[in-house]
């Protein structure tokens, strides 16, 4: 599975408003490292239990690597045992859209 520009929604279905940031595939590929691009556009994952934030207890906000939008707060992070950071709620209702 992968997501091209045409696959991604331009309008947030929760708010009915356009997403504030629109990134085309070409500029995104140039601005990100290969793993990040694979995760963000091709539904890839980093190897479980190895990521920088997997065991992190740092207090703060988790942001999108492509556009720096605030997605999650550390207070909502929990240990799910899946090998990747898990959160029980986004920072705001419109911060994350499930595809």
Coordinates of N, CA and C in Angstrom, one line a residue:
X1 N 0.8 -1.2 0.0 CA 0.0 0.0 0.0 C 0.9 1.2 0.0
X2 N 0.5 2.2 -0.7 CA 1.2 3.5 -0.7 C 0.1 4.6 -0.9
X3 N 0.5 5.8 -0.5 CA -0.4 7.0 -0.7 C 0.2 8.0 -1.6
X4 N -0.4 8.2 -2.7 CA 0.1 9.3 -3.6 C -0.7 10.6 -3.3
X5 N -0.3 11.7 -3.8 CA -1.0 12.9 -3.6 C -2.5 12.8 -3.9
X6 N -2.9 12.1 -4.9 CA -4.3 12.0 -5.3 C -5.1 11.2 -4.3
X7 N -4.4 10.3 -3.6 CA -5.1 9.4 -2.6 C -5.4 10.2 -1.3
X8 N -4.7 11.2 -1.0 CA -4.8 11.9 0.3 C -5.9 12.9 0.2
X9 N -6.7 13.0 1.3 CA -7.8 14.0 1.3 C -7.2 15.5 1.4
X10 N -7.8 16.4 0.7 CA -7.5 17.8 0.7 C -8.3 18.5 1.8
X11 N -9.4 17.9 2.1 CA -10.4 18.5 3.1 C -10.4 17.6 4.3
X12 N -10.3 18.2 5.5 CA -10.4 17.5 6.7 C -11.9 17.1 6.9
X13 N -12.2 15.8 6.9 CA -13.6 15.4 7.1 C -14.2 15.8 8.4
X14 N -13.4 16.0 9.4 CA -13.9 16.3 10.7 C -14.4 17.8 10.8
X15 N -13.7 18.7 10.1 CA -13.9 20.1 10.1 C -14.6 20.7 8.9
X16 N -14.4 20.0 7.8 CA -14.9 20.5 6.5 C -14.0 21.6 5.9
X17 N -12.8 21.8 6.5 CA -11.9 22.8 6.1 C -10.7 22.2 5.4
X18 N -10.1 22.9 4.5 CA -8.9 22.4 3.8 C -7.8 22.3 4.8
X19 N -7.0 21.2 4.6 CA -5.8 21.0 5.5 C -4.9 22.2 5.3
X20 N -4.3 22.8 6.4 CA -3.4 24.0 6.3 C -2.2 23.8 5.5
X21 N -1.7 22.5 5.4 CA -0.5 22.3 4.6 C -0.7 21.2 3.6
X22 N -0.3 21.5 2.3 CA -0.4 20.6 1.2 C 1.0 20.3 0.7
X23 N 1.4 19.1 0.8 CA 2.8 18.8 0.3 C 2.8 17.8 -0.8
X24 N 3.4 18.2 -1.9 CA 3.4 17.3 -3.1 C 4.5 16.3 -2.9
X25 N 4.4 15.2 -3.6 CA 5.3 14.0 -3.4 C 6.7 14.4 -3.7
X26 N 7.0 15.1 -4.8 CA 8.3 15.5 -5.2 C 9.1 16.3 -4.1
X27 N 8.4 17.3 -3.6 CA 9.1 18.2 -2.6 C 9.2 17.4 -1.3
X28 N 8.3 16.6 -0.9 CA 8.3 15.8 0.3 C 9.5 14.8 0.2
X29 N 9.7 14.1 -0.9 CA 10.8 13.2 -1.1 C 12.1 13.9 -1.0
X30 N 12.2 15.1 -1.4 CA 13.5 15.8 -1.3 C 13.8 16.3 0.1
X31 N 12.7 16.5 0.9 CA 12.9 17.1 2.2 C 13.1 16.1 3.3
X32 N 12.7 14.8 3.0 CA 12.8 13.8 4.1 C 13.8 12.8 3.8
X33 N 14.3 12.1 4.9 CA 15.1 10.9 4.7 C 14.3 9.8 4.1
X34 N 14.9 8.8 3.5 CA 14.2 7.7 2.8 C 13.2 7.0 3.7
X35 N 13.5 6.7 5.0 CA 12.6 6.0 5.9 C 11.4 6.8 6.2
X36 N 11.6 8.1 6.5 CA 10.5 9.0 6.8 C 9.5 9.1 5.6
X37 N 10.1 9.2 4.4 CA 9.2 9.3 3.2 C 8.5 8.0 3.1
X38 N 9.1 6.9 3.3 CA 8.5 5.6 3.2 C 7.3 5.5 4.2
X39 N 7.5 5.9 5.4 CA 6.5 5.9 6.4 C 5.3 6.8 6.0
X40 N 5.6 8.0 5.6 CA 4.6 9.0 5.4 C 3.8 8.8 4.1
X41 N 4.5 8.3 3.1 CA 3.8 8.2 1.8 C 3.6 6.8 1.3
X42 N 4.3 5.8 1.8 CA 4.1 4.4 1.3 C 3.6 3.5 2.4
X43 N 3.1 4.0 3.5 CA 2.6 3.2 4.6 C 3.6 2.2 5.2
X44 N 4.9 2.6 5.1 CA 6.0 1.8 5.7 C 6.1 2.0 7.2
X45 N 6.9 1.3 7.8 CA 7.2 1.4 9.3 C 8.7 1.2 9.5
X46 N 9.1 1.8 10.6 CA 10.5 1.5 11.1 C 10.4 0.1 11.8
X47 N 11.6 -0.5 12.0 CA 11.6 -1.8 12.7 C 11.1 -1.6 14.1
X48 N 10.2 -2.5 14.5 CA 9.6 -2.4 15.8 C 10.6 -2.5 16.9
X49 N 10.4 -1.7 18.0 CA 11.2 -1.7 19.2 C 12.6 -1.0 18.9
X50 N 12.7 -0.3 17.9 CA 14.0 0.3 17.6 C 14.0 1.8 17.4
X51 N 12.8 2.4 17.3 CA 12.7 3.8 17.0 C 13.1 4.8 18.1
X52 N 13.5 5.9 17.7 CA 14.0 7.0 18.6 C 13.0 7.3 19.8
X53 N 11.7 7.2 19.5 CA 10.7 7.6 20.4 C 10.0 6.4 21.1
X54 N 10.4 5.2 20.8 CA 9.7 4.1 21.3 C 9.7 4.1 22.9
X55 N 10.8 4.2 23.5 CA 10.9 4.2 25.0 C 11.1 5.6 25.6
X56 N 11.0 6.6 24.8 CA 11.2 8.0 25.3 C 10.1 8.4 26.3
X57 N 10.6 9.0 27.4 CA 9.7 9.5 28.4 C 9.8 11.0 28.4
X58 N 10.3 11.6 27.4 CA 10.5 13.1 27.3 C 9.1 13.7 27.3
X59 N 8.9 14.8 28.1 CA 7.7 15.5 28.1 C 7.6 16.5 27.0
X60 N 6.5 16.5 26.3 CA 6.4 17.5 25.1 C 5.4 17.1 24.1
X61 N 5.6 17.6 22.9 CA 4.6 17.4 21.9 C 5.3 16.7 20.7
X62 N 4.6 15.7 20.2 CA 5.1 14.9 19.0 C 4.5 15.6 17.8
X63 N 5.4 15.9 16.8 CA 5.0 16.7 15.6 C 5.2 15.9 14.4
X64 N 4.5 16.2 13.3 CA 4.6 15.6 12.0 C 6.0 16.0 11.5
X65 N 6.7 15.0 11.0 CA 8.1 15.2 10.5 C 8.1 16.0 9.1
X66 N 7.0 15.9 8.4 CA 6.9 16.6 7.1 C 6.5 18.1 7.3
X67 N 5.6 18.4 8.2 CA 5.0 19.8 8.2 C 5.1 20.4 9.6
X68 N 5.6 19.7 10.6 CA 5.7 20.2 12.0 C 4.3 20.4 12.7
X69 N 3.3 19.9 12.1 CA 2.0 20.1 12.8 C 2.0 19.3 14.1
X70 N 1.4 19.8 15.2 CA 1.4 19.1 16.5 C 0.4 18.0 16.4
X71 N 0.8 16.8 16.7 CA -0.1 15.6 16.6 C -0.5 15.0 17.9
X72 N 0.4 14.8 18.8 CA 0.2 14.1 20.1 C 1.0 14.8 21.2
X73 N 0.4 14.7 22.4 CA 1.2 15.2 23.6 C 1.7 13.9 24.4
X74 N 2.8 14.1 25.0 CA 3.5 13.0 25.7 C 2.6 12.5 26.8
X75 N 1.7 13.3 27.4 CA 0.8 12.8 28.5 C -0.1 11.7 28.0
X76 N -0.4 11.6 26.7 CA -1.3 10.6 26.2 C -0.6 9.4 25.6
X77 N 0.7 9.3 25.8 CA 1.5 8.2 25.3 C 1.4 7.0 26.3
X78 N 1.3 5.8 25.8 CA 1.3 4.7 26.7 C 2.1 3.5 26.1
X79 N 2.4 2.5 26.9 CA 3.2 1.4 26.5 C 2.2 0.3 26.0
X80 N 2.1 0.1 24.7 CA 1.1 -0.9 24.2 C 1.8 -2.2 23.9
X81 N 3.1 -2.3 23.9 CA 3.8 -3.5 23.6 C 3.9 -3.8 22.1
X82 N 3.5 -2.9 21.3 CA 3.5 -3.1 19.8 C 4.9 -2.8 19.2
X83 N 5.7 -2.1 19.9 CA 7.0 -1.7 19.3 C 7.1 -0.3 18.8
X84 N 6.0 0.4 18.8 CA 6.1 1.8 18.3 C 5.4 2.7 19.3
X85 N 5.6 4.0 19.4 CA 4.9 4.8 20.3 C 3.4 4.8 20.1
X86 N 2.7 4.7 21.2 CA 1.2 4.6 21.1 C 0.6 5.8 21.9
X87 N -0.5 6.3 21.4 CA -1.1 7.4 22.1 C -2.6 7.1 22.1
X88 N -3.3 7.5 23.2 CA -4.7 7.2 23.3 C -5.6 8.4 22.8
X89 N -4.9 9.5 22.5 CA -5.7 10.7 22.0 C -4.8 11.6 21.2
X90 N -5.3 12.2 20.1 CA -4.5 13.2 19.4 C -4.5 14.5 20.2
X91 N -3.6 15.4 19.9 CA -3.5 16.7 20.6 C -4.8 17.5 20.5
X92 N -5.5 17.5 19.4 CA -6.8 18.1 19.2 C -7.6 17.2 18.3
X93 N -8.9 17.4 18.3 CA -9.8 16.6 17.5 C -9.5 16.5 16.0
X94 N -8.9 17.6 15.5 CA -8.6 17.6 14.1 C -7.1 17.5 13.7
X95 N -6.3 17.1 14.7 CA -4.9 16.9 14.5 C -4.6 15.6 13.7
X96 N -5.4 14.6 13.8 CA -5.1 13.3 13.1 C -6.4 12.9 12.4
X97 N -6.3 12.4 11.2 CA -7.4 11.9 10.4 C -7.0 10.5 10.0
X98 N -7.8 9.5 10.4 CA -7.6 8.1 10.1 C -8.0 7.8 8.7
X99 N -7.2 7.2 7.9 CA -7.5 6.9 6.5 C -8.0 5.5 6.4

